[in-house]
């Protein structure tokens, strides 16, 4: 059901709100203390040989600035920080790196300038910047769809964020245009409608939220109010049929393989591949059925039973991402058992953050 070596069994601590708030402050202070105006942040030793000073939203400076800005806005951290210059540097540093990737023609939310510009818009709103972002988003409409990380679904999420920040209806119209294209690419299959990703030189059917079916569904679920009744029906039918057709269940819960069809049991149980990311995404669905809801709950059970992830505390491959699935189930169901489990994962992630900081002398 999952690869046990990727997980560990912690001694879960009692939820401590004061300690959680202190941990947030520690993370923010560490990030601010270790930034360089020219070189941004060094890559962390646990981050698979990434280059220093990356500017992207996914594993670079824009993601850190986005988090710091959000925490400051909601009052989770205090102090005055001038974050805008860091984003200018992030754009400069990211450009040559992104230009060397396979998808340099695309407006990539997670890897390209698009994600950095969105954070800029949040930190220092500007009409000229909004116009430039619109042009960038529109340029992606006729390119290959790819998936959320590199392609069209990431642009659709960006339209949602831009509309929320500006109330500019052209972003809603662009979203609707891109949604129609995305749904037109949905392929009929005996195991439920699905997209085929042409990614990194291979044609495969991925299921998760970063590269696959779930990631393509994410902007459609978030932009539900902008869709027609026919489109909503297609999405609800496709989600329920496809997830049910490919799920693997046991007494531990339910999980999904990364790629389908698959002759092997699922190995990953993390945000990007497996139950946690699928549960997190579809917990926001505005449709429901007993079978569909049971799949989400069983996916949550597997996430809980698998335990925190060895790889670290982060979102995509870490304990934080898995805990997020449990928190989203609490939001969907109102059942406090999911809140308690999410808090248990949060406390485990705090220990991971502090342990890694002690081991490496800085945060991640």
PDB file of N, CA and C in Angstrom, residues 211-283:
ATOM      1  N   UNK A 211       1.666  16.420 -11.379  1.00  0.00           N
ATOM      2  CA  UNK A 211       1.887  16.076 -12.784  1.00  0.00           C
ATOM      3  C   UNK A 211       0.676  15.468 -13.482  1.00  0.00           C
ATOM      4  N   UNK A 212      -0.425  15.198 -12.806  1.00  0.00           N
ATOM      5  CA  UNK A 212      -1.426  14.352 -13.419  1.00  0.00           C
ATOM      6  C   UNK A 212      -2.869  14.780 -13.302  1.00  0.00           C
ATOM      7  N   UNK A 213      -3.734  13.780 -13.299  1.00  0.00           N
ATOM      8  CA  UNK A 213      -5.185  13.935 -13.308  1.00  0.00           C
ATOM      9  C   UNK A 213      -5.663  14.879 -12.206  1.00  0.00           C
ATOM     10  N   UNK A 214      -5.187  14.653 -10.999  1.00  0.00           N
ATOM     11  CA  UNK A 214      -5.628  15.469  -9.867  1.00  0.00           C
ATOM     12  C   UNK A 214      -5.193  16.921 -10.023  1.00  0.00           C
ATOM     13  N   UNK A 215      -3.983  17.139 -10.529  1.00  0.00           N
ATOM     14  CA  UNK A 215      -3.516  18.504 -10.759  1.00  0.00           C
ATOM     15  C   UNK A 215      -4.318  19.223 -11.817  1.00  0.00           C
ATOM     16  N   UNK A 216      -4.760  18.501 -12.850  1.00  0.00           N
ATOM     17  CA  UNK A 216      -5.616  19.113 -13.865  1.00  0.00           C
ATOM     18  C   UNK A 216      -6.990  19.436 -13.301  1.00  0.00           C
ATOM     19  N   UNK A 217      -7.448  18.600 -12.371  1.00  0.00           N
ATOM     20  CA  UNK A 217      -8.748  18.840 -11.748  1.00  0.00           C
ATOM     21  C   UNK A 217      -8.713  20.015 -10.765  1.00  0.00           C
ATOM     22  N   UNK A 218      -7.558  20.281 -10.180  1.00  0.00           N
ATOM     23  CA  UNK A 218      -7.473  21.292  -9.120  1.00  0.00           C
ATOM     24  C   UNK A 218      -8.027  22.655  -9.527  1.00  0.00           C
ATOM     25  N   UNK A 219      -7.604  23.256 -10.651  1.00  0.00           N
ATOM     26  CA  UNK A 219      -8.171  24.557 -11.006  1.00  0.00           C
ATOM     27  C   UNK A 219      -9.646  24.477 -11.371  1.00  0.00           C
ATOM     28  N   UNK A 220     -10.079  23.344 -11.914  1.00  0.00           N
ATOM     29  CA  UNK A 220     -11.497  23.188 -12.245  1.00  0.00           C
ATOM     30  C   UNK A 220     -12.342  23.177 -10.977  1.00  0.00           C
ATOM     31  N   UNK A 221     -11.860  22.528  -9.933  1.00  0.00           N
ATOM     32  CA  UNK A 221     -12.579  22.514  -8.662  1.00  0.00           C
ATOM     33  C   UNK A 221     -12.581  23.898  -8.018  1.00  0.00           C
ATOM     34  N   UNK A 222     -11.449  24.603  -8.092  1.00  0.00           N
ATOM     35  CA  UNK A 222     -11.361  25.926  -7.473  1.00  0.00           C
ATOM     36  C   UNK A 222     -12.137  26.979  -8.260  1.00  0.00           C
ATOM     37  N   UNK A 223     -12.263  26.779  -9.568  1.00  0.00           N
ATOM     38  CA  UNK A 223     -12.993  27.736 -10.404  1.00  0.00           C
ATOM     39  C   UNK A 223     -14.406  27.298 -10.719  1.00  0.00           C
ATOM     40  N   UNK A 224     -15.000  26.505  -9.856  1.00  0.00           N
ATOM     41  CA  UNK A 224     -16.316  25.888 -10.059  1.00  0.00           C
ATOM     42  C   UNK A 224     -17.382  26.896 -10.468  1.00  0.00           C
ATOM     43  N   UNK A 225     -17.374  28.062  -9.849  1.00  0.00           N
ATOM     44  CA  UNK A 225     -18.426  29.055 -10.115  1.00  0.00           C
ATOM     45  C   UNK A 225     -18.338  29.631 -11.521  1.00  0.00           C
ATOM     46  N   UNK A 226     -17.226  29.464 -12.190  1.00  0.00           N
ATOM     47  CA  UNK A 226     -17.056  29.998 -13.547  1.00  0.00           C
ATOM     48  C   UNK A 226     -17.363  28.962 -14.629  1.00  0.00           C
ATOM     49  N   UNK A 227     -17.785  27.778 -14.238  1.00  0.00           N
ATOM     50  CA  UNK A 227     -18.019  26.691 -15.186  1.00  0.00           C
ATOM     51  C   UNK A 227     -19.503  26.507 -15.465  1.00  0.00           C
ATOM     52  N   UNK A 228     -19.805  25.939 -16.634  1.00  0.00           N
ATOM     53  CA  UNK A 228     -21.194  25.645 -16.993  1.00  0.00           C
ATOM     54  C   UNK A 228     -21.660  24.388 -16.260  1.00  0.00           C
ATOM     55  N   UNK A 229     -22.973  24.177 -16.232  1.00  0.00           N
ATOM     56  CA  UNK A 229     -23.512  22.978 -15.598  1.00  0.00           C
ATOM     57  C   UNK A 229     -23.007  21.721 -16.293  1.00  0.00           C
ATOM     58  N   UNK A 230     -22.882  21.782 -17.605  1.00  0.00           N
ATOM     59  CA  UNK A 230     -22.375  20.622 -18.346  1.00  0.00           C
ATOM     60  C   UNK A 230     -20.927  20.318 -17.965  1.00  0.00           C
ATOM     61  N   UNK A 231     -20.113  21.358 -17.842  1.00  0.00           N
ATOM     62  CA  UNK A 231     -18.724  21.151 -17.444  1.00  0.00           C
ATOM     63  C   UNK A 231     -18.642  20.590 -16.025  1.00  0.00           C
ATOM     64  N   UNK A 232     -19.461  21.107 -15.129  1.00  0.00           N
ATOM     65  CA  UNK A 232     -19.458  20.601 -13.756  1.00  0.00           C
ATOM     66  C   UNK A 232     -19.832  19.127 -13.710  1.00  0.00           C
ATOM     67  N   UNK A 233     -20.825  18.755 -14.502  1.00  0.00           N
ATOM     68  CA  UNK A 233     -21.247  17.349 -14.535  1.00  0.00           C
ATOM     69  C   UNK A 233     -20.122  16.454 -15.046  1.00  0.00           C
ATOM     70  N   UNK A 234     -19.410  16.921 -16.060  1.00  0.00           N
ATOM     71  CA  UNK A 234     -18.282  16.154 -16.596  1.00  0.00           C
ATOM     72  C   UNK A 234     -17.198  15.970 -15.542  1.00  0.00           C
ATOM     73  N   UNK A 235     -16.895  17.028 -14.827  1.00  0.00           N
ATOM     74  CA  UNK A 235     -15.851  16.974 -13.799  1.00  0.00           C
ATOM     75  C   UNK A 235     -16.248  16.024 -12.674  1.00  0.00           C
ATOM     76  N   UNK A 236     -17.472  16.145 -12.184  1.00  0.00           N
ATOM     77  CA  UNK A 236     -17.931  15.288 -11.087  1.00  0.00           C
ATOM     78  C   UNK A 236     -17.936  13.821 -11.495  1.00  0.00           C
ATOM     79  N   UNK A 237     -18.434  13.547 -12.689  1.00  0.00           N
ATOM     80  CA  UNK A 237     -18.472  12.168 -13.179  1.00  0.00           C
ATOM     81  C   UNK A 237     -17.066  11.614 -13.372  1.00  0.00           C
ATOM     82  N   UNK A 238     -16.196  12.394 -13.983  1.00  0.00           N
ATOM     83  CA  UNK A 238     -14.834  11.936 -14.260  1.00  0.00           C
ATOM     84  C   UNK A 238     -14.066  11.675 -12.970  1.00  0.00           C
ATOM     85  N   UNK A 239     -14.164  12.593 -12.029  1.00  0.00           N
ATOM     86  CA  UNK A 239     -13.430  12.436 -10.774  1.00  0.00           C
ATOM     87  C   UNK A 239     -13.846  11.167 -10.049  1.00  0.00           C
ATOM     88  N   UNK A 240     -15.138  10.956  -9.926  1.00  0.00           N
ATOM     89  CA  UNK A 240     -15.614   9.812  -9.155  1.00  0.00           C
ATOM     90  C   UNK A 240     -15.303   8.488  -9.850  1.00  0.00           C
ATOM     91  N   UNK A 241     -15.489   8.426 -11.144  1.00  0.00           N
ATOM     92  CA  UNK A 241     -15.233   7.180 -11.866  1.00  0.00           C
ATOM     93  C   UNK A 241     -13.746   6.846 -11.921  1.00  0.00           C
ATOM     94  N   UNK A 242     -12.935   7.836 -12.225  1.00  0.00           N
ATOM     95  CA  UNK A 242     -11.507   7.581 -12.417  1.00  0.00           C
ATOM     96  C   UNK A 242     -10.815   7.242 -11.104  1.00  0.00           C
ATOM     97  N   UNK A 243     -11.129   7.956 -10.040  1.00  0.00           N
ATOM     98  CA  UNK A 243     -10.514   7.638  -8.750  1.00  0.00           C
ATOM     99  C   UNK A 243     -10.948   6.263  -8.263  1.00  0.00           C
ATOM    100  N   UNK A 244     -12.216   5.922  -8.459  1.00  0.00           N
ATOM    101  CA  UNK A 244     -12.706   4.607  -8.029  1.00  0.00           C
ATOM    102  C   UNK A 244     -12.069   3.477  -8.833  1.00  0.00           C
ATOM    103  N   UNK A 245     -11.823   3.715 -10.109  1.00  0.00           N
ATOM    104  CA  UNK A 245     -11.289   2.657 -10.972  1.00  0.00           C
ATOM    105  C   UNK A 245      -9.843   2.309 -10.645  1.00  0.00           C
ATOM    106  N   UNK A 246      -9.087   3.271 -10.142  1.00  0.00           N
ATOM    107  CA  UNK A 246      -7.646   3.052  -9.968  1.00  0.00           C
ATOM    108  C   UNK A 246      -7.222   2.920  -8.508  1.00  0.00           C
ATOM    109  N   UNK A 247      -8.147   2.979  -7.571  1.00  0.00           N
ATOM    110  CA  UNK A 247      -7.795   2.926  -6.156  1.00  0.00           C
ATOM    111  C   UNK A 247      -7.393   1.511  -5.749  1.00  0.00           C
ATOM    112  N   UNK A 248      -6.489   1.438  -4.776  1.00  0.00           N
ATOM    113  CA  UNK A 248      -6.070   0.168  -4.178  1.00  0.00           C
ATOM    114  C   UNK A 248      -6.323   0.278  -2.678  1.00  0.00           C
ATOM    115  N   UNK A 249      -7.073  -0.671  -2.113  1.00  0.00           N
ATOM    116  CA  UNK A 249      -7.482  -0.564  -0.715  1.00  0.00           C
ATOM    117  C   UNK A 249      -7.078  -1.796   0.089  1.00  0.00           C
ATOM    118  N   UNK A 250      -6.873  -1.585   1.380  1.00  0.00           N
ATOM    119  CA  UNK A 250      -6.615  -2.663   2.329  1.00  0.00           C
ATOM    120  C   UNK A 250      -7.167  -2.223   3.672  1.00  0.00           C
ATOM    121  N   UNK A 251      -6.875  -3.000   4.717  1.00  0.00           N
ATOM    122  CA  UNK A 251      -7.350  -2.631   6.047  1.00  0.00           C
ATOM    123  C   UNK A 251      -6.710  -1.336   6.535  1.00  0.00           C
ATOM    124  N   UNK A 252      -5.604  -0.915   5.903  1.00  0.00           N
ATOM    125  CA  UNK A 252      -4.923   0.320   6.295  1.00  0.00           C
ATOM    126  C   UNK A 252      -5.559   1.563   5.689  1.00  0.00           C
ATOM    127  N   UNK A 253      -6.354   1.390   4.649  1.00  0.00           N
ATOM    128  CA  UNK A 253      -6.953   2.517   3.953  1.00  0.00           C
ATOM    129  C   UNK A 253      -6.806   2.350   2.453  1.00  0.00           C
ATOM    130  N   UNK A 254      -6.868   3.465   1.741  1.00  0.00           N
ATOM    131  CA  UNK A 254      -6.816   3.436   0.274  1.00  0.00           C
ATOM    132  C   UNK A 254      -5.693   4.327  -0.242  1.00  0.00           C
ATOM    133  N   UNK A 255      -5.096   3.887  -1.337  1.00  0.00           N
ATOM    134  CA  UNK A 255      -4.027   4.643  -1.973  1.00  0.00           C
ATOM    135  C   UNK A 255      -4.165   4.520  -3.484  1.00  0.00           C
ATOM    136  N   UNK A 256      -3.432   5.352  -4.189  1.00  0.00           N
ATOM    137  CA  UNK A 256      -3.458   5.346  -5.649  1.00  0.00           C
ATOM    138  C   UNK A 256      -2.035   5.264  -6.183  1.00  0.00           C
ATOM    139  N   UNK A 257      -1.827   4.555  -7.291  1.00  0.00           N
ATOM    140  CA  UNK A 257      -0.497   4.539  -7.912  1.00  0.00           C
ATOM    141  C   UNK A 257      -0.174   5.891  -8.539  1.00  0.00           C
ATOM    142  N   UNK A 258       1.091   6.129  -8.788  1.00  0.00           N
ATOM    143  CA  UNK A 258       1.507   7.391  -9.401  1.00  0.00           C
ATOM    144  C   UNK A 258       1.079   7.465 -10.858  1.00  0.00           C
ATOM    145  N   UNK A 259       1.231   6.348 -11.572  1.00  0.00           N
ATOM    146  CA  UNK A 259       0.947   6.264 -13.000  1.00  0.00           C
ATOM    147  C   UNK A 259       0.017   5.083 -13.236  1.00  0.00           C
ATOM    148  N   UNK A 260      -0.935   5.237 -14.153  1.00  0.00           N
ATOM    149  CA  UNK A 260      -1.826   4.129 -14.518  1.00  0.00           C
ATOM    150  C   UNK A 260      -1.768   3.897 -16.027  1.00  0.00           C
ATOM    151  N   UNK A 261      -1.951   2.618 -16.451  1.00  0.00           N
ATOM    152  CA  UNK A 261      -2.135   1.446 -15.590  1.00  0.00           C
ATOM    153  C   UNK A 261      -0.837   1.070 -14.890  1.00  0.00           C
ATOM    154  N   UNK A 262      -0.978   0.344 -13.779  1.00  0.00           N
ATOM    155  CA  UNK A 262       0.189  -0.064 -13.010  1.00  0.00           C
ATOM    156  C   UNK A 262       0.022  -1.510 -12.572  1.00  0.00           C
ATOM    157  N   UNK A 263       1.068  -2.286 -12.728  1.00  0.00           N
ATOM    158  CA  UNK A 263       1.051  -3.679 -12.280  1.00  0.00           C
ATOM    159  C   UNK A 263       1.608  -3.831 -10.875  1.00  0.00           C
ATOM    160  N   UNK A 264       2.091  -2.719 -10.300  1.00  0.00           N
ATOM    161  CA  UNK A 264       2.686  -2.743  -8.974  1.00  0.00           C
ATOM    162  C   UNK A 264       1.789  -2.015  -7.974  1.00  0.00           C
ATOM    163  N   UNK A 265       1.815  -2.414  -6.708  1.00  0.00           N
ATOM    164  CA  UNK A 265       1.057  -1.677  -5.698  1.00  0.00           C
ATOM    165  C   UNK A 265       1.634  -0.281  -5.514  1.00  0.00           C
ATOM    166  N   UNK A 266       0.849   0.664  -5.024  1.00  0.00           N
ATOM    167  CA  UNK A 266       1.365   2.023  -4.824  1.00  0.00           C
ATOM    168  C   UNK A 266       2.566   2.024  -3.885  1.00  0.00           C
ATOM    169  N   UNK A 267       3.542   2.866  -4.195  1.00  0.00           N
ATOM    170  CA  UNK A 267       4.727   3.002  -3.345  1.00  0.00           C
ATOM    171  C   UNK A 267       4.713   4.311  -2.569  1.00  0.00           C
ATOM    172  N   UNK A 268       4.226   5.383  -3.199  1.00  0.00           N
ATOM    173  CA  UNK A 268       4.282   6.720  -2.600  1.00  0.00           C
ATOM    174  C   UNK A 268       2.998   7.033  -1.845  1.00  0.00           C
ATOM    175  N   UNK A 269       3.176   7.644  -0.690  1.00  0.00           N
ATOM    176  CA  UNK A 269       2.042   8.177   0.078  1.00  0.00           C
ATOM    177  C   UNK A 269       2.455   9.562   0.544  1.00  0.00           C
ATOM    178  N   UNK A 270       2.380  10.529  -0.375  1.00  0.00           N
ATOM    179  CA  UNK A 270       2.810  11.893  -0.112  1.00  0.00           C
ATOM    180  C   UNK A 270       1.976  12.830  -0.979  1.00  0.00           C
ATOM    181  N   UNK A 271       2.218  14.122  -0.868  1.00  0.00           N
ATOM    182  CA  UNK A 271       1.352  15.061  -1.567  1.00  0.00           C
ATOM    183  C   UNK A 271       1.390  14.865  -3.074  1.00  0.00           C
ATOM    184  N   UNK A 272       2.567  14.773  -3.659  1.00  0.00           N
ATOM    185  CA  UNK A 272       2.662  14.775  -5.120  1.00  0.00           C
ATOM    186  C   UNK A 272       2.198  13.473  -5.747  1.00  0.00           C
ATOM    187  N   UNK A 273       2.340  12.362  -5.054  1.00  0.00           N
ATOM    188  CA  UNK A 273       1.912  11.063  -5.566  1.00  0.00           C
ATOM    189  C   UNK A 273       1.262  10.278  -4.429  1.00  0.00           C
ATOM    190  N   UNK A 274       0.075   9.764  -4.671  1.00  0.00           N
ATOM    191  CA  UNK A 274      -0.585   8.956  -3.665  1.00  0.00           C
ATOM    192  C   UNK A 274      -1.733   9.668  -2.981  1.00  0.00           C
ATOM    193  N   UNK A 275      -2.246   9.032  -1.940  1.00  0.00           N
ATOM    194  CA  UNK A 275      -3.479   9.474  -1.295  1.00  0.00           C
ATOM    195  C   UNK A 275      -3.449  10.908  -0.765  1.00  0.00           C
ATOM    196  N   UNK A 276      -2.380  11.367  -0.104  1.00  0.00           N
ATOM    197  CA  UNK A 276      -2.458  12.690   0.518  1.00  0.00           C
ATOM    198  C   UNK A 276      -2.809  13.822  -0.446  1.00  0.00           C
ATOM    199  N   UNK A 277      -2.143  13.875  -1.599  1.00  0.00           N
ATOM    200  CA  UNK A 277      -2.437  14.946  -2.549  1.00  0.00           C
ATOM    201  C   UNK A 277      -3.798  14.811  -3.187  1.00  0.00           C
ATOM    202  N   UNK A 278      -4.222  13.579  -3.431  1.00  0.00           N
ATOM    203  CA  UNK A 278      -5.550  13.349  -4.007  1.00  0.00           C
ATOM    204  C   UNK A 278      -6.629  13.755  -3.016  1.00  0.00           C
ATOM    205  N   UNK A 279      -6.462  13.376  -1.755  1.00  0.00           N
ATOM    206  CA  UNK A 279      -7.427  13.765  -0.727  1.00  0.00           C
ATOM    207  C   UNK A 279      -7.450  15.279  -0.555  1.00  0.00           C
ATOM    208  N   UNK A 280      -6.280  15.890  -0.468  1.00  0.00           N
ATOM    209  CA  UNK A 280      -6.202  17.339  -0.280  1.00  0.00           C
ATOM    210  C   UNK A 280      -6.940  18.083  -1.387  1.00  0.00           C
ATOM    211  N   UNK A 281      -6.754  17.656  -2.617  1.00  0.00           N
ATOM    212  CA  UNK A 281      -7.367  18.338  -3.759  1.00  0.00           C
ATOM    213  C   UNK A 281      -8.865  18.115  -3.814  1.00  0.00           C
ATOM    214  N   UNK A 282      -9.296  16.868  -3.718  1.00  0.00           N
ATOM    215  CA  UNK A 282     -10.712  16.561  -3.913  1.00  0.00           C
ATOM    216  C   UNK A 282     -11.553  16.813  -2.666  1.00  0.00           C
ATOM    217  N   UNK A 283     -10.930  17.095  -1.536  1.00  0.00           N
ATOM    218  CA  UNK A 283     -11.701  17.507  -0.362  1.00  0.00           C
ATOM    219  C   UNK A 283     -12.412  18.833  -0.598  1.00  0.00           C
TER     220      UNK A 283
END
